[in-house]
Amino acid sequence: MMPAKPINLKLLVLCLASILLASCGLSSPPFPVAPRTSSDPLPSFKPANKSSAQTGVVEPDKRSAKPVSLEQAIEQGEPLSANQIRVVIVKGTISRKLAENMRKLLAGNTVPDPMEEPIPGKLIVLLDSKGGDGMAAMEIGRFLRRNNAHVFVTGECSSACVFLLASGVVRGAPSFSVGIHQGRITMSSDAGVIKREVDIQEDPKAKALLAQFERDAKVYFAQMGIPSSFFQAMQNHTTKGVYRLTGEEITFYGLSGFEDAYFEKRVLFYAQKKGKWALDKDELHRRTAKVASECASFEQKQVDYINCYRRVLTDRY
Protein backbone atom coordinates (compact mmCIF):
# COMPACT_ATOMS: atom_id res chain seq x y z
CA MET A 1 0.00 0.00 0.00
CA MET A 2 1.32 3.42 -0.94
CA PRO A 3 1.97 5.87 1.94
CA ALA A 4 -0.82 8.32 2.65
CA LYS A 5 -0.52 11.56 0.73
CA PRO A 6 0.86 14.14 3.17
CA ILE A 7 -0.40 17.57 3.91
CA ASN A 8 2.13 20.34 3.35
CA LEU A 9 0.85 23.74 4.38
CA LYS A 10 2.52 27.12 4.45
CA LEU A 11 0.54 29.37 6.68
CA LEU A 12 0.80 33.14 6.41
CA VAL A 13 -0.54 34.37 9.70
CA LEU A 14 -2.61 37.53 9.26
CA CYS A 15 -3.96 39.19 12.39
CA LEU A 16 -6.67 41.87 12.16
CA ALA A 17 -5.97 44.82 14.42
CA SER A 18 -7.08 43.41 17.72
CA ILE A 19 -6.10 42.96 21.30
CA LEU A 20 -3.34 40.39 21.56
CA LEU A 21 -2.72 38.89 24.94
CA ALA A 22 0.76 37.57 25.49
CA SER A 23 2.15 36.42 28.81
CA CYS A 24 5.84 35.94 29.48
CA GLY A 25 8.48 37.36 31.84
CA LEU A 26 11.10 36.74 34.49
CA SER A 27 12.78 38.48 37.35
CA SER A 28 14.60 37.36 40.45
CA PRO A 29 15.92 34.25 38.71
CA PRO A 30 16.91 31.37 41.00
CA PHE A 31 20.40 31.35 39.50
CA PRO A 32 23.15 34.00 39.79
CA VAL A 33 23.07 35.15 36.17
CA ALA A 34 23.03 38.64 34.69
CA PRO A 35 19.70 39.81 33.22
CA ARG A 36 19.40 39.64 29.45
CA THR A 37 17.18 41.64 27.17
CA SER A 38 16.03 41.22 23.60
CA SER A 39 18.98 43.33 22.44
CA ASP A 40 21.58 40.98 23.92
CA PRO A 41 23.37 38.51 21.62
CA LEU A 42 21.91 35.01 21.51
CA PRO A 43 24.88 32.65 21.11
CA SER A 44 23.07 29.34 21.17
CA PHE A 45 20.50 29.49 18.40
CA LYS A 46 19.82 30.70 14.87
CA PRO A 47 17.44 33.69 14.68
CA ALA A 48 14.34 33.51 12.53
CA ASN A 49 14.80 34.48 8.90
CA LYS A 50 11.11 34.54 7.98
CA SER A 51 8.21 36.46 9.48
CA SER A 52 5.45 34.13 8.35
CA ALA A 53 4.14 31.12 10.20
CA GLN A 54 4.17 27.79 8.49
CA THR A 55 3.66 24.14 9.20
CA GLY A 56 4.91 21.18 7.27
CA VAL A 57 5.04 17.43 7.31
CA VAL A 58 7.62 15.01 6.04
CA GLU A 59 7.22 14.25 2.37
CA PRO A 60 7.06 10.62 1.20
CA ASP A 61 9.42 9.36 -1.48
CA LYS A 62 7.66 10.25 -4.73
CA ARG A 63 10.31 8.63 -6.92
CA SER A 64 9.53 5.08 -5.96
CA ALA A 65 6.27 3.18 -6.14
CA LYS A 66 7.53 0.79 -3.48
CA PRO A 67 6.55 1.90 0.03
CA VAL A 68 9.25 1.86 2.68
CA SER A 69 8.94 1.08 6.36
CA LEU A 70 9.93 3.55 9.06
CA GLU A 71 13.17 1.70 9.76
CA GLN A 72 14.03 1.44 6.06
CA ALA A 73 13.36 5.12 5.51
CA ILE A 74 15.61 6.13 8.39
CA GLU A 75 18.44 3.74 7.57
CA GLN A 76 18.37 4.54 3.85
CA GLY A 77 17.98 8.26 4.41
CA GLU A 78 14.68 8.33 2.49
CA PRO A 79 11.79 10.66 3.40
CA LEU A 80 9.07 9.31 5.65
CA SER A 81 5.36 9.20 4.97
CA ALA A 82 3.05 11.44 6.97
CA ASN A 83 1.33 8.49 8.63
CA GLN A 84 4.59 7.40 10.26
CA ILE A 85 6.17 10.51 11.77
CA ARG A 86 4.83 14.02 11.30
CA VAL A 87 6.97 17.12 11.68
CA VAL A 88 5.17 20.46 12.09
CA ILE A 89 7.03 23.77 11.94
CA VAL A 90 5.57 26.84 13.66
CA LYS A 91 7.36 29.96 12.45
CA GLY A 92 6.34 33.56 13.00
CA THR A 93 3.41 35.20 14.77
CA ILE A 94 0.98 33.10 16.82
CA SER A 95 -2.65 34.03 16.11
CA ARG A 96 -6.21 32.73 16.07
CA LYS A 97 -5.72 31.95 12.38
CA LEU A 98 -2.74 29.78 13.22
CA ALA A 99 -4.81 27.95 15.85
CA GLU A 100 -7.51 27.28 13.25
CA ASN A 101 -4.98 26.05 10.69
CA MET A 102 -3.29 23.79 13.24
CA ARG A 103 -6.62 22.17 14.06
CA LYS A 104 -7.25 21.53 10.38
CA LEU A 105 -3.75 20.21 9.80
CA LEU A 106 -3.97 17.65 12.60
CA ALA A 107 -7.72 16.98 12.43
CA GLY A 108 -7.24 13.41 11.22
CA ASN A 109 -4.28 12.69 13.46
CA THR A 110 -4.78 9.59 15.62
CA VAL A 111 -3.61 10.10 19.19
CA PRO A 112 -0.93 7.43 19.60
CA ASP A 113 -0.39 5.06 22.49
CA PRO A 114 3.07 5.90 23.93
CA MET A 115 3.81 2.16 23.91
CA GLU A 116 3.22 2.01 20.16
CA GLU A 117 4.67 5.29 18.88
CA PRO A 118 7.57 5.07 16.44
CA ILE A 119 11.03 6.20 17.50
CA PRO A 120 11.46 9.00 18.43
CA GLY A 121 7.74 9.94 18.41
CA LYS A 122 4.62 10.30 16.28
CA LEU A 123 4.40 14.12 16.23
CA ILE A 124 7.34 16.53 16.40
CA VAL A 125 6.74 20.29 16.58
CA LEU A 126 9.56 22.77 15.90
CA LEU A 127 9.21 26.36 17.15
CA ASP A 128 10.65 29.63 15.88
CA SER A 129 8.38 32.45 17.04
CA LYS A 130 8.61 35.78 18.82
CA GLY A 131 5.09 35.28 20.22
CA GLY A 132 1.66 36.71 19.50
CA ASP A 133 -1.81 35.94 20.85
CA GLY A 134 -1.52 34.27 24.25
CA MET A 135 -5.06 32.86 24.23
CA ALA A 136 -4.50 31.31 20.80
CA ALA A 137 -1.19 29.90 22.02
CA MET A 138 -2.90 28.14 24.93
CA GLU A 139 -5.52 26.72 22.58
CA ILE A 140 -2.81 25.34 20.29
CA GLY A 141 -0.87 24.06 23.29
CA ARG A 142 -3.79 22.03 24.63
CA PHE A 143 -4.29 20.53 21.18
CA LEU A 144 -0.60 19.58 20.97
CA ARG A 145 -0.70 18.00 24.43
CA ARG A 146 -3.67 15.84 23.44
CA ASN A 147 -1.65 14.67 20.44
CA ASN A 148 1.45 13.73 22.49
CA ALA A 149 3.60 16.30 20.69
CA HIS A 150 7.37 16.41 21.13
CA VAL A 151 8.09 20.17 21.08
CA PHE A 152 11.51 21.72 20.50
CA VAL A 153 12.78 25.24 19.89
CA THR A 154 14.93 25.49 16.77
CA GLY A 155 15.11 29.29 16.56
CA GLU A 156 13.55 31.64 19.08
CA CYS A 157 10.60 31.07 21.43
CA SER A 158 9.55 34.27 23.14
CA SER A 159 6.43 35.73 24.72
CA ALA A 160 3.30 33.65 23.91
CA CYS A 161 5.45 30.97 22.27
CA VAL A 162 6.30 29.58 25.71
CA PHE A 163 2.74 28.24 25.96
CA LEU A 164 3.46 26.00 22.97
CA LEU A 165 6.79 24.87 24.37
CA ALA A 166 5.20 24.00 27.73
CA SER A 167 2.64 21.77 25.99
CA GLY A 168 5.09 19.12 24.82
CA VAL A 169 5.01 15.69 26.43
CA VAL A 170 8.68 15.91 25.47
CA ARG A 171 10.09 19.43 25.29
CA GLY A 172 13.39 21.21 25.03
CA ALA A 173 15.11 24.45 24.06
CA PRO A 174 18.74 25.59 23.68
CA SER A 175 20.16 28.05 26.20
CA PHE A 176 18.99 31.64 25.68
CA SER A 177 16.43 30.68 23.01
CA VAL A 178 13.46 31.25 25.36
CA GLY A 179 12.43 34.83 26.09
CA ILE A 180 9.77 35.79 28.64
CA HIS A 181 8.08 38.92 29.99
CA GLN A 182 5.08 40.02 32.05
CA GLY A 183 1.63 39.68 30.54
CA ARG A 184 0.52 42.70 28.55
CA ILE A 185 -2.14 43.83 26.09
CA THR A 186 -1.06 45.22 22.74
CA MET A 187 -2.61 46.45 19.51
CA SER A 188 -1.18 44.94 16.33
CA SER A 189 -1.29 45.46 12.58
CA ASP A 190 -2.66 42.96 10.07
CA ALA A 191 0.85 41.54 9.77
CA GLY A 192 1.06 41.00 13.52
CA VAL A 193 3.40 43.95 14.09
CA ILE A 194 2.74 45.56 17.47
CA LYS A 195 1.59 49.17 17.09
CA ARG A 196 1.28 50.07 20.74
CA GLU A 197 0.83 48.66 24.21
CA VAL A 198 -2.49 49.33 25.91
CA ASP A 199 -2.25 51.16 29.24
CA ILE A 200 -4.48 49.06 31.48
CA GLN A 201 -4.65 51.88 34.04
CA GLU A 202 -6.56 53.96 31.49
CA ASP A 203 -8.68 51.15 30.08
CA PRO A 204 -10.77 49.22 32.66
CA LYS A 205 -11.91 46.69 30.07
CA ALA A 206 -8.34 45.92 29.06
CA LYS A 207 -7.38 45.62 32.72
CA ALA A 208 -10.15 43.07 33.30
CA LEU A 209 -9.14 41.12 30.19
CA LEU A 210 -5.54 40.95 31.34
CA ALA A 211 -6.56 39.79 34.82
CA GLN A 212 -8.65 37.00 33.31
CA PHE A 213 -5.81 36.01 31.00
CA GLU A 214 -3.40 35.79 33.91
CA ARG A 215 -5.81 33.50 35.77
CA ASP A 216 -6.13 31.32 32.67
CA ALA A 217 -2.36 31.22 32.24
CA LYS A 218 -1.87 29.95 35.81
CA VAL A 219 -4.35 27.14 35.21
CA TYR A 220 -2.77 26.29 31.86
CA PHE A 221 0.76 25.96 33.22
CA ALA A 222 -0.49 23.83 36.10
CA GLN A 223 -2.22 21.52 33.62
CA MET A 224 1.01 21.23 31.64
CA GLY A 225 3.01 20.33 34.72
CA ILE A 226 4.98 23.58 34.80
CA PRO A 227 5.76 24.85 38.34
CA SER A 228 3.91 27.92 39.59
CA SER A 229 7.25 29.63 40.15
CA PHE A 230 7.56 30.03 36.38
CA PHE A 231 4.44 32.17 36.06
CA GLN A 232 5.44 34.20 39.10
CA ALA A 233 8.86 34.81 37.58
CA MET A 234 7.18 35.93 34.37
CA GLN A 235 5.02 38.43 36.24
CA ASN A 236 8.02 39.86 38.06
CA HIS A 237 9.70 40.90 34.82
CA THR A 238 8.06 44.27 34.14
CA THR A 239 10.67 46.00 31.98
CA LYS A 240 10.56 46.31 28.20
CA GLY A 241 11.96 43.51 26.09
CA VAL A 242 12.28 39.91 27.18
CA TYR A 243 14.44 38.02 29.62
CA ARG A 244 16.47 35.19 28.07
CA LEU A 245 16.55 31.99 30.09
CA THR A 246 19.79 30.14 30.63
CA GLY A 247 19.93 26.39 30.06
CA GLU A 248 19.75 25.86 33.82
CA GLU A 249 16.64 28.02 34.09
CA ILE A 250 14.96 26.26 31.16
CA THR A 251 15.42 22.98 33.00
CA PHE A 252 14.52 24.42 36.42
CA TYR A 253 11.17 25.70 35.14
CA GLY A 254 10.31 22.44 33.40
CA LEU A 255 10.60 23.77 29.85
CA SER A 256 13.01 20.95 29.11
CA GLY A 257 11.88 17.47 30.07
CA PHE A 258 8.89 15.13 29.93
CA GLU A 259 5.28 14.96 30.99
CA ASP A 260 5.41 12.43 33.83
CA ALA A 261 2.83 9.86 32.68
CA TYR A 262 4.14 9.88 29.11
CA PHE A 263 7.71 9.46 30.34
CA GLU A 264 6.87 6.40 32.42
CA LYS A 265 5.23 4.71 29.43
CA ARG A 266 8.16 5.51 27.14
CA VAL A 267 10.53 4.10 29.75
CA LEU A 268 8.60 0.82 29.52
CA PHE A 269 8.65 1.06 25.72
CA TYR A 270 12.44 1.36 25.52
CA ALA A 271 12.96 -1.25 28.24
CA GLN A 272 11.44 -3.81 25.85
CA LYS A 273 13.84 -2.91 23.05
CA LYS A 274 17.11 -4.62 22.24
CA GLY A 275 20.43 -3.41 20.92
CA LYS A 276 20.95 0.33 20.51
CA TRP A 277 17.36 1.14 21.48
CA ALA A 278 17.54 -0.61 24.86
CA LEU A 279 17.53 2.53 27.03
CA ASP A 280 16.99 2.66 30.76
CA LYS A 281 15.20 5.51 32.53
CA ASP A 282 18.29 7.61 33.18
CA GLU A 283 19.65 7.16 29.66
CA LEU A 284 16.35 8.15 28.07
CA HIS A 285 16.10 11.29 30.17
CA ARG A 286 19.74 12.31 29.74
CA ARG A 287 19.90 11.72 25.99
CA THR A 288 16.57 13.37 25.23
CA ALA A 289 17.71 16.48 27.11
CA LYS A 290 20.42 16.95 24.45
CA VAL A 291 18.09 16.86 21.44
CA ALA A 292 17.19 20.57 21.37
CA SER A 293 20.79 21.79 21.32
CA GLU A 294 22.15 19.00 19.11
CA CYS A 295 19.44 19.14 16.43
CA ALA A 296 18.43 22.82 16.19
CA SER A 297 20.34 23.32 12.93
CA PHE A 298 18.28 20.65 11.13
CA GLU A 299 15.01 22.63 11.16
CA GLN A 300 14.88 23.18 7.38
CA LYS A 301 15.01 19.47 6.53
CA GLN A 302 12.49 17.60 8.63
CA VAL A 303 13.82 14.12 7.89
CA ASP A 304 17.26 15.29 8.97
CA TYR A 305 15.76 16.48 12.26
CA ILE A 306 14.22 13.05 12.81
CA ASN A 307 17.55 11.40 11.99
CA CYS A 308 19.35 13.72 14.41
CA TYR A 309 16.81 13.03 17.17
CA ARG A 310 17.27 9.29 16.71
CA ARG A 311 21.05 9.60 16.59
CA VAL A 312 21.12 11.52 19.87
CA LEU A 313 19.02 8.80 21.53
CA THR A 314 21.67 6.22 20.61
CA ASP A 315 24.62 8.37 21.70
CA ARG A 316 26.17 7.07 24.90
CA TYR A 317 28.22 10.19 25.49
Coordinates of C-alpha atoms in Angstrom, one line a residue:
M1 CA 0.0 0.0 0.0
M2 CA 1.3 3.4 -0.9
P3 CA 2.0 5.9 1.9
A4 CA -0.8 8.3 2.6
K5 CA -0.5 11.6 0.7
P6 CA 0.9 14.1 3.2
I7 CA -0.4 17.6 3.9
N8 CA 2.1 20.3 3.3
L9 CA 0.9 23.7 4.4
K10 CA 2.5 27.1 4.4
L11 CA 0.5 29.4 6.7
L12 CA 0.8 33.1 6.4
V13 CA -0.5 34.4 9.7
L14 CA -2.6 37.5 9.3
C15 CA -4.0 39.2 12.4
L16 CA -6.7 41.9 12.2
A17 CA -6.0 44.8 14.4
S18 CA -7.1 43.4 17.7
I19 CA -6.1 43.0 21.3
L20 CA -3.3 40.4 21.6
L21 CA -2.7 38.9 24.9
A22 CA 0.8 37.6 25.5
S23 CA 2.1 36.4 28.8
C24 CA 5.8 35.9 29.5
G25 CA 8.5 37.4 31.8
L26 CA 11.1 36.7 34.5
S27 CA 12.8 38.5 37.4
S28 CA 14.6 37.4 40.5
P29 CA 15.9 34.2 38.7
P30 CA 16.9 31.4 41.0
F31 CA 20.4 31.3 39.5
P32 CA 23.1 34.0 39.8
V33 CA 23.1 35.2 36.2
A34 CA 23.0 38.6 34.7
P35 CA 19.7 39.8 33.2
R36 CA 19.4 39.6 29.5
T37 CA 17.2 41.6 27.2
S38 CA 16.0 41.2 23.6
S39 CA 19.0 43.3 22.4
D40 CA 21.6 41.0 23.9
P41 CA 23.4 38.5 21.6
L42 CA 21.9 35.0 21.5
P43 CA 24.9 32.7 21.1
S44 CA 23.1 29.3 21.2
F45 CA 20.5 29.5 18.4
K46 CA 19.8 30.7 14.9
P47 CA 17.4 33.7 14.7
A48 CA 14.3 33.5 12.5
N49 CA 14.8 34.5 8.9
K50 CA 11.1 34.5 8.0
S51 CA 8.2 36.5 9.5
S52 CA 5.5 34.1 8.3
A53 CA 4.1 31.1 10.2
Q54 CA 4.2 27.8 8.5
T55 CA 3.7 24.1 9.2
G56 CA 4.9 21.2 7.3
V57 CA 5.0 17.4 7.3
V58 CA 7.6 15.0 6.0
E59 CA 7.2 14.2 2.4
P60 CA 7.1 10.6 1.2
D61 CA 9.4 9.4 -1.5
K62 CA 7.7 10.3 -4.7
R63 CA 10.3 8.6 -6.9
S64 CA 9.5 5.1 -6.0
A65 CA 6.3 3.2 -6.1
K66 CA 7.5 0.8 -3.5
P67 CA 6.6 1.9 0.0
V68 CA 9.2 1.9 2.7
S69 CA 8.9 1.1 6.4
L70 CA 9.9 3.6 9.1
E71 CA 13.2 1.7 9.8
Q72 CA 14.0 1.4 6.1
A73 CA 13.4 5.1 5.5
I74 CA 15.6 6.1 8.4
E75 CA 18.4 3.7 7.6
Q76 CA 18.4 4.5 3.8
G77 CA 18.0 8.3 4.4
E78 CA 14.7 8.3 2.5
P79 CA 11.8 10.7 3.4
L80 CA 9.1 9.3 5.7
S81 CA 5.4 9.2 5.0
A82 CA 3.0 11.4 7.0
N83 CA 1.3 8.5 8.6
Q84 CA 4.6 7.4 10.3
I85 CA 6.2 10.5 11.8
R86 CA 4.8 14.0 11.3
V87 CA 7.0 17.1 11.7
V88 CA 5.2 20.5 12.1
I89 CA 7.0 23.8 11.9
V90 CA 5.6 26.8 13.7
K91 CA 7.4 30.0 12.4
G92 CA 6.3 33.6 13.0
T93 CA 3.4 35.2 14.8
I94 CA 1.0 33.1 16.8
S95 CA -2.7 34.0 16.1
R96 CA -6.2 32.7 16.1
K97 CA -5.7 32.0 12.4
L98 CA -2.7 29.8 13.2
A99 CA -4.8 27.9 15.8
E100 CA -7.5 27.3 13.3
N101 CA -5.0 26.0 10.7
M102 CA -3.3 23.8 13.2
R103 CA -6.6 22.2 14.1
K104 CA -7.3 21.5 10.4
L105 CA -3.8 20.2 9.8
L106 CA -4.0 17.6 12.6
A107 CA -7.7 17.0 12.4
G108 CA -7.2 13.4 11.2
N109 CA -4.3 12.7 13.5
T110 CA -4.8 9.6 15.6
V111 CA -3.6 10.1 19.2
P112 CA -0.9 7.4 19.6
D113 CA -0.4 5.1 22.5
P114 CA 3.1 5.9 23.9
M115 CA 3.8 2.2 23.9
E116 CA 3.2 2.0 20.2
E117 CA 4.7 5.3 18.9
P118 CA 7.6 5.1 16.4
I119 CA 11.0 6.2 17.5
P120 CA 11.5 9.0 18.4
G121 CA 7.7 9.9 18.4
K122 CA 4.6 10.3 16.3
L123 CA 4.4 14.1 16.2
I124 CA 7.3 16.5 16.4
V125 CA 6.7 20.3 16.6
L126 CA 9.6 22.8 15.9
L127 CA 9.2 26.4 17.1
D128 CA 10.7 29.6 15.9
S129 CA 8.4 32.5 17.0
K130 CA 8.6 35.8 18.8
G131 CA 5.1 35.3 20.2
G132 CA 1.7 36.7 19.5
D133 CA -1.8 35.9 20.9
G134 CA -1.5 34.3 24.3
M135 CA -5.1 32.9 24.2
A136 CA -4.5 31.3 20.8
A137 CA -1.2 29.9 22.0
M138 CA -2.9 28.1 24.9
E139 CA -5.5 26.7 22.6
I140 CA -2.8 25.3 20.3
G141 CA -0.9 24.1 23.3
R142 CA -3.8 22.0 24.6
F143 CA -4.3 20.5 21.2
L144 CA -0.6 19.6 21.0
R145 CA -0.7 18.0 24.4
R146 CA -3.7 15.8 23.4
N147 CA -1.6 14.7 20.4
N148 CA 1.5 13.7 22.5
A149 CA 3.6 16.3 20.7
H150 CA 7.4 16.4 21.1
V151 CA 8.1 20.2 21.1
F152 CA 11.5 21.7 20.5
V153 CA 12.8 25.2 19.9
T154 CA 14.9 25.5 16.8
G155 CA 15.1 29.3 16.6
E156 CA 13.5 31.6 19.1
C157 CA 10.6 31.1 21.4
S158 CA 9.5 34.3 23.1
S159 CA 6.4 35.7 24.7
A160 CA 3.3 33.7 23.9
C161 CA 5.5 31.0 22.3
V162 CA 6.3 29.6 25.7
F163 CA 2.7 28.2 26.0
L164 CA 3.5 26.0 23.0
L165 CA 6.8 24.9 24.4
A166 CA 5.2 24.0 27.7
S167 CA 2.6 21.8 26.0
G168 CA 5.1 19.1 24.8
V169 CA 5.0 15.7 26.4
V170 CA 8.7 15.9 25.5
R171 CA 10.1 19.4 25.3
G172 CA 13.4 21.2 25.0
A173 CA 15.1 24.5 24.1
P174 CA 18.7 25.6 23.7
S175 CA 20.2 28.0 26.2
F176 CA 19.0 31.6 25.7
S177 CA 16.4 30.7 23.0
V178 CA 13.5 31.2 25.4
G179 CA 12.4 34.8 26.1
I180 CA 9.8 35.8 28.6
H181 CA 8.1 38.9 30.0
Q182 CA 5.1 40.0 32.1
G183 CA 1.6 39.7 30.5
R184 CA 0.5 42.7 28.6
I185 CA -2.1 43.8 26.1
T186 CA -1.1 45.2 22.7
M187 CA -2.6 46.4 19.5
S188 CA -1.2 44.9 16.3
S189 CA -1.3 45.5 12.6
D190 CA -2.7 43.0 10.1
A191 CA 0.8 41.5 9.8
G192 CA 1.1 41.0 13.5
V193 CA 3.4 43.9 14.1
I194 CA 2.7 45.6 17.5
K195 CA 1.6 49.2 17.1
R196 CA 1.3 50.1 20.7
E197 CA 0.8 48.7 24.2
V198 CA -2.5 49.3 25.9
D199 CA -2.3 51.2 29.2
I200 CA -4.5 49.1 31.5
Q201 CA -4.7 51.9 34.0
E202 CA -6.6 54.0 31.5
D203 CA -8.7 51.2 30.1
P204 CA -10.8 49.2 32.7
K205 CA -11.9 46.7 30.1
A206 CA -8.3 45.9 29.1
K207 CA -7.4 45.6 32.7
A208 CA -10.2 43.1 33.3
L209 CA -9.1 41.1 30.2
L210 CA -5.5 41.0 31.3
A211 CA -6.6 39.8 34.8
Q212 CA -8.7 37.0 33.3
F213 CA -5.8 36.0 31.0
E214 CA -3.4 35.8 33.9
R215 CA -5.8 33.5 35.8
D216 CA -6.1 31.3 32.7
A217 CA -2.4 31.2 32.2
K218 CA -1.9 30.0 35.8
V219 CA -4.3 27.1 35.2
Y220 CA -2.8 26.3 31.9
F221 CA 0.8 26.0 33.2
A222 CA -0.5 23.8 36.1
Q223 CA -2.2 21.5 33.6
M224 CA 1.0 21.2 31.6
G225 CA 3.0 20.3 34.7
I226 CA 5.0 23.6 34.8
P227 CA 5.8 24.8 38.3
S228 CA 3.9 27.9 39.6
S229 CA 7.3 29.6 40.2
F230 CA 7.6 30.0 36.4
F231 CA 4.4 32.2 36.1
Q232 CA 5.4 34.2 39.1
A233 CA 8.9 34.8 37.6
M234 CA 7.2 35.9 34.4
Q235 CA 5.0 38.4 36.2
N236 CA 8.0 39.9 38.1
H237 CA 9.7 40.9 34.8
T238 CA 8.1 44.3 34.1
T239 CA 10.7 46.0 32.0
K240 CA 10.6 46.3 28.2
G241 CA 12.0 43.5 26.1
V242 CA 12.3 39.9 27.2
Y243 CA 14.4 38.0 29.6
R244 CA 16.5 35.2 28.1
L245 CA 16.5 32.0 30.1
T246 CA 19.8 30.1 30.6
G247 CA 19.9 26.4 30.1
E248 CA 19.7 25.9 33.8
E249 CA 16.6 28.0 34.1
I250 CA 15.0 26.3 31.2
T251 CA 15.4 23.0 33.0
F252 CA 14.5 24.4 36.4
Y253 CA 11.2 25.7 35.1
G254 CA 10.3 22.4 33.4
L255 CA 10.6 23.8 29.8
S256 CA 13.0 20.9 29.1
G257 CA 11.9 17.5 30.1
F258 CA 8.9 15.1 29.9
E259 CA 5.3 15.0 31.0
D260 CA 5.4 12.4 33.8
A261 CA 2.8 9.9 32.7
Y262 CA 4.1 9.9 29.1
F263 CA 7.7 9.5 30.3
E264 CA 6.9 6.4 32.4
K265 CA 5.2 4.7 29.4
R266 CA 8.2 5.5 27.1
V267 CA 10.5 4.1 29.7
L268 CA 8.6 0.8 29.5
F269 CA 8.6 1.1 25.7
Y270 CA 12.4 1.4 25.5
A271 CA 13.0 -1.3 28.2
Q272 CA 11.4 -3.8 25.9
K273 CA 13.8 -2.9 23.0
K274 CA 17.1 -4.6 22.2
G275 CA 20.4 -3.4 20.9
K276 CA 21.0 0.3 20.5
W277 CA 17.4 1.1 21.5
A278 CA 17.5 -0.6 24.9
L279 CA 17.5 2.5 27.0
D280 CA 17.0 2.7 30.8
K281 CA 15.2 5.5 32.5
D282 CA 18.3 7.6 33.2
E283 CA 19.6 7.2 29.7
L284 CA 16.4 8.1 28.1
H285 CA 16.1 11.3 30.2
R286 CA 19.7 12.3 29.7
R287 CA 19.9 11.7 26.0
T288 CA 16.6 13.4 25.2
A289 CA 17.7 16.5 27.1
K290 CA 20.4 16.9 24.5
V291 CA 18.1 16.9 21.4
A292 CA 17.2 20.6 21.4
S293 CA 20.8 21.8 21.3
E294 CA 22.1 19.0 19.1
C295 CA 19.4 19.1 16.4
A296 CA 18.4 22.8 16.2
S297 CA 20.3 23.3 12.9
F298 CA 18.3 20.6 11.1
E299 CA 15.0 22.6 11.2
Q300 CA 14.9 23.2 7.4
K301 CA 15.0 19.5 6.5
Q302 CA 12.5 17.6 8.6
V303 CA 13.8 14.1 7.9
D304 CA 17.3 15.3 9.0
Y305 CA 15.8 16.5 12.3
I306 CA 14.2 13.0 12.8
N307 CA 17.5 11.4 12.0
C308 CA 19.3 13.7 14.4
Y309 CA 16.8 13.0 17.2
R310 CA 17.3 9.3 16.7
R311 CA 21.0 9.6 16.6
V312 CA 21.1 11.5 19.9
L313 CA 19.0 8.8 21.5
T314 CA 21.7 6.2 20.6
D315 CA 24.6 8.4 21.7
R316 CA 26.2 7.1 24.9
Y317 CA 28.2 10.2 25.5

